Coordinates of C-alpha atoms in Angstrom, one line a residue:
Chain A
G1 CA -30.7 24.0 23.2
E2 CA -28.7 21.3 21.0
N3 CA -30.6 18.6 19.0
V4 CA -28.4 15.7 17.9
E5 CA -29.9 13.3 15.7
Q6 CA -28.2 10.0 14.8
H7 CA -28.6 7.3 11.7
P8 CA -29.5 5.0 11.3
S9 CA -30.7 3.5 14.4
T10 CA -29.7 -0.1 13.9
L11 CA -26.9 -1.3 11.3
S12 CA -26.2 -4.7 10.7
V13 CA -23.1 -5.8 8.3
Q14 CA -20.9 -8.7 7.4
E15 CA -17.8 -9.1 8.9
G16 CA -15.1 -7.3 6.7
D17 CA -17.6 -4.8 5.4
S18 CA -17.5 -1.1 6.3
A19 CA -20.0 0.7 8.9
V20 CA -20.8 4.5 8.6
I21 CA -23.0 6.1 11.3
K22 CA -24.0 9.6 10.6
C23 CA -25.1 12.5 12.9
T24 CA -26.4 15.9 12.6
Y25 CA -26.4 18.8 14.9
S26 CA -28.4 22.1 15.5
D27 CA -25.8 24.2 17.5
S28 CA -23.5 26.4 15.3
A29 CA -21.1 27.1 18.1
S30 CA -20.5 23.3 18.6
N31 CA -16.8 22.6 18.4
Y32 CA -16.1 19.4 19.7
F33 CA -17.2 15.9 18.2
P34 CA -16.6 12.6 20.2
W35 CA -17.5 9.0 19.6
Y36 CA -18.3 6.6 22.5
K37 CA -18.5 2.7 22.0
Q38 CA -20.9 0.8 24.5
E39 CA -20.9 -3.0 24.8
L40 CA -23.7 -4.6 26.3
G41 CA -24.0 -4.2 30.1
K42 CA -20.7 -2.3 30.1
R43 CA -19.7 1.6 30.7
P44 CA -19.5 4.2 27.3
Q45 CA -16.0 4.6 26.3
L46 CA -14.3 7.3 23.7
I47 CA -13.1 5.5 20.6
I48 CA -12.3 9.0 18.8
D49 CA -13.0 12.2 18.7
I50 CA -12.4 15.3 16.6
R51 CA -12.4 19.2 17.1
S52 CA -13.7 21.9 14.7
N53 CA -10.2 22.5 13.2
V54 CA -9.8 19.7 11.6
G55 CA -12.0 18.1 8.8
E56 CA -11.1 14.5 9.2
K57 CA -9.5 12.1 11.9
K58 CA -8.0 8.6 11.7
D59 CA -7.0 5.7 14.3
Q60 CA -6.5 2.6 12.1
R61 CA -10.0 1.3 11.2
I62 CA -11.7 3.8 12.6
A63 CA -12.4 7.6 11.2
V64 CA -14.3 10.5 11.6
T65 CA -15.3 13.2 9.5
L66 CA -16.5 16.7 9.9
N67 CA -18.5 18.9 7.7
K68 CA -19.3 22.0 9.6
T69 CA -21.0 23.8 7.1
A70 CA -23.6 21.2 6.8
K71 CA -23.1 20.9 10.4
H72 CA -23.1 16.7 10.1
F73 CA -20.2 14.1 11.3
S74 CA -19.7 10.7 10.6
L75 CA -17.8 7.7 11.9
H76 CA -16.7 5.1 9.6
I77 CA -15.3 1.5 10.7
T78 CA -13.4 -0.5 8.1
E79 CA -12.9 -4.1 8.0
T80 CA -15.4 -4.6 10.4
Q81 CA -14.8 -7.3 12.8
P82 CA -17.3 -9.3 15.4
E83 CA -15.9 -7.2 18.6
D84 CA -17.0 -3.9 17.0
S85 CA -20.5 -5.2 17.8
A86 CA -21.8 -2.4 20.4
V87 CA -24.0 0.6 20.8
Y88 CA -22.2 3.7 19.3
F89 CA -22.8 7.2 20.4
C90 CA -22.3 10.5 18.7
A91 CA -21.8 13.3 20.8
T92 CA -21.1 17.0 20.8
G93 CA -19.7 19.7 23.2
G94 CA -20.1 23.5 22.7
S95 CA -18.9 26.4 25.2
N96 CA -21.3 25.7 28.3
Y97 CA -19.4 22.4 29.3
K98 CA -22.1 20.3 28.2
L99 CA -22.2 17.1 26.3
T100 CA -25.1 16.5 24.2
F101 CA -25.4 12.8 22.9
G102 CA -27.4 11.1 20.1
K103 CA -29.4 8.2 20.7
G104 CA -27.2 5.4 19.3
T105 CA -26.6 3.0 16.8
L106 CA -26.6 -0.8 17.4
L107 CA -24.3 -2.1 15.2
T108 CA -24.0 -5.9 14.9
V109 CA -21.2 -7.5 12.6
N110 CA -22.1 -11.1 11.4
P111 CA -19.2 -13.5 11.3
Chain B
N1 CA -6.3 3.9 40.3
A2 CA -9.8 2.6 40.8
G3 CA -10.8 5.0 38.0
V4 CA -14.5 6.1 38.7
T5 CA -16.4 4.1 40.8
Q6 CA -20.4 4.1 41.6
T7 CA -22.5 2.3 44.3
P8 CA -24.7 0.9 44.6
K9 CA -24.5 -1.4 41.2
F10 CA -28.3 -2.3 41.9
Q11 CA -30.9 -0.3 43.9
V12 CA -34.7 -0.7 43.9
L13 CA -36.9 1.8 45.3
K14 CA -40.8 2.7 46.2
T15 CA -42.3 5.7 44.8
G16 CA -41.7 8.7 47.1
Q17 CA -38.5 7.2 48.8
S18 CA -35.1 8.8 48.5
M19 CA -31.6 8.1 48.1
T20 CA -28.2 9.0 47.1
L21 CA -26.4 7.7 44.6
Q22 CA -22.6 7.8 45.1
C23 CA -19.9 8.4 42.8
A24 CA -15.9 8.8 43.3
Q25 CA -13.0 9.3 41.2
D26 CA -9.2 9.1 42.5
M27 CA -7.9 10.7 39.2
N28 CA -8.1 14.4 40.9
H29 CA -10.6 15.3 37.7
E30 CA -12.1 18.9 37.7
Y31 CA -14.7 17.7 35.8
M32 CA -17.5 15.4 36.9
S33 CA -21.2 14.7 35.7
W34 CA -24.2 12.4 36.1
Y35 CA -26.2 10.9 32.9
R36 CA -29.1 8.9 32.9
Q37 CA -29.6 6.5 30.1
D38 CA -33.0 5.0 28.7
P39 CA -33.6 2.5 25.9
G40 CA -33.6 4.7 22.9
M41 CA -33.0 7.8 24.5
G42 CA -29.4 8.0 24.7
L43 CA -27.1 9.6 27.3
R44 CA -29.0 12.8 29.0
L45 CA -26.8 15.4 31.1
I46 CA -28.6 15.7 34.8
H47 CA -26.2 17.7 36.6
Y48 CA -22.3 18.5 35.9
S49 CA -19.6 20.0 38.3
V50 CA -16.4 22.4 36.8
G51 CA -14.8 22.0 40.2
A52 CA -15.3 21.6 44.1
G53 CA -17.9 23.9 45.1
I54 CA -19.3 24.5 41.6
T55 CA -22.3 22.6 40.0
D56 CA -24.9 23.6 37.4
Q57 CA -27.8 21.8 35.8
G58 CA -28.3 19.7 32.7
E59 CA -30.8 18.7 30.3
V60 CA -33.2 16.7 32.7
P61 CA -32.4 18.1 36.5
N62 CA -35.7 17.9 37.7
G63 CA -36.1 15.5 41.0
Y64 CA -32.1 15.3 41.6
N65 CA -30.0 17.5 43.3
V66 CA -26.1 17.2 43.4
S67 CA -23.1 18.6 45.6
R68 CA -19.3 18.9 44.9
S69 CA -17.9 19.4 48.6
T70 CA -14.5 17.5 47.5
T71 CA -12.8 17.1 44.1
E72 CA -13.4 13.4 44.5
D73 CA -17.0 12.9 45.2
F74 CA -20.0 14.0 43.4
P75 CA -23.1 12.2 44.9
L76 CA -26.4 12.4 43.2
R77 CA -29.4 12.7 45.5
L78 CA -32.9 11.6 44.5
L79 CA -35.4 13.5 46.7
S80 CA -38.8 11.8 46.2
A81 CA -38.2 8.7 43.9
A82 CA -40.8 8.3 40.7
P83 CA -41.1 5.5 38.5
S84 CA -40.1 8.0 35.7
Q85 CA -36.7 8.0 37.3
T86 CA -36.2 4.1 36.4
S87 CA -33.0 4.1 34.7
V88 CA -29.2 3.0 34.6
Y89 CA -27.4 5.8 35.8
F90 CA -23.6 6.7 34.8
C91 CA -20.8 8.9 36.7
A92 CA -18.4 10.6 34.2
S93 CA -15.3 12.5 34.8
S94 CA -12.5 14.3 32.8
Y95 CA -9.2 15.9 33.8
R96 CA -10.1 19.6 32.4
G97 CA -12.9 21.4 33.8
D98 CA -14.6 20.8 30.6
V99 CA -16.1 18.5 28.1
Y100 CA -13.4 18.9 25.5
N101 CA -11.6 15.6 26.4
E102 CA -12.0 11.9 27.2
Q103 CA -15.1 11.5 29.7
F104 CA -14.3 8.6 31.8
F105 CA -17.4 6.8 32.7
G106 CA -18.6 4.6 36.0
P107 CA -19.7 1.2 35.6
G108 CA -23.3 3.0 36.1
T109 CA -26.2 2.2 39.1
R110 CA -29.3 0.4 37.4
L111 CA -32.3 2.0 39.7
T112 CA -35.6 0.4 39.6
V113 CA -38.7 2.8 41.1
L114 CA -42.1 0.7 42.1

């Protein structure tokens, strides 16, 4: 089955800095790549997603880039704020109705 | 709309007991799924359903059963609880009958098996 590796597992940045989280996957059939944010004690919520026919997608301070050849995709958060502190999960979706999640990155933004 | 709801919020079981975790959505979503979340393990898919009457196994289905008799409800049954099933369980749903759109998660059920 699909294997998704996510790095780093923890990331600490100063407010205003950028944060980058990277995921690699194994199944070349994967064609959907969402990112979810989970605040402490809350449910995961979608923040951005990208499909395999697009190389990059941006939404205000958040962007996702995809390299299908190398089988990796990354989440970029610019001008980080304390409210960006959370656990971030990448995931992949293929043709079999299943999402496979990475193990998560705990992002801490220090004021 | 209430969105995706789950009951109970917390549950403590003894080894060998059975129980059902309830999940309901009022958004007329076709796709529903169950995940378990363990520290350092991310979210792992237990079972999913692409519509009423259709269910299939995910990554970690052993020890769990599901059914989908209506579009709205997708209960998860633990047949004989084991300490390894201690986890936080999330139900999720999405509009289309596939994963290529936003998954809406419920608030979660924290289960402890003694």
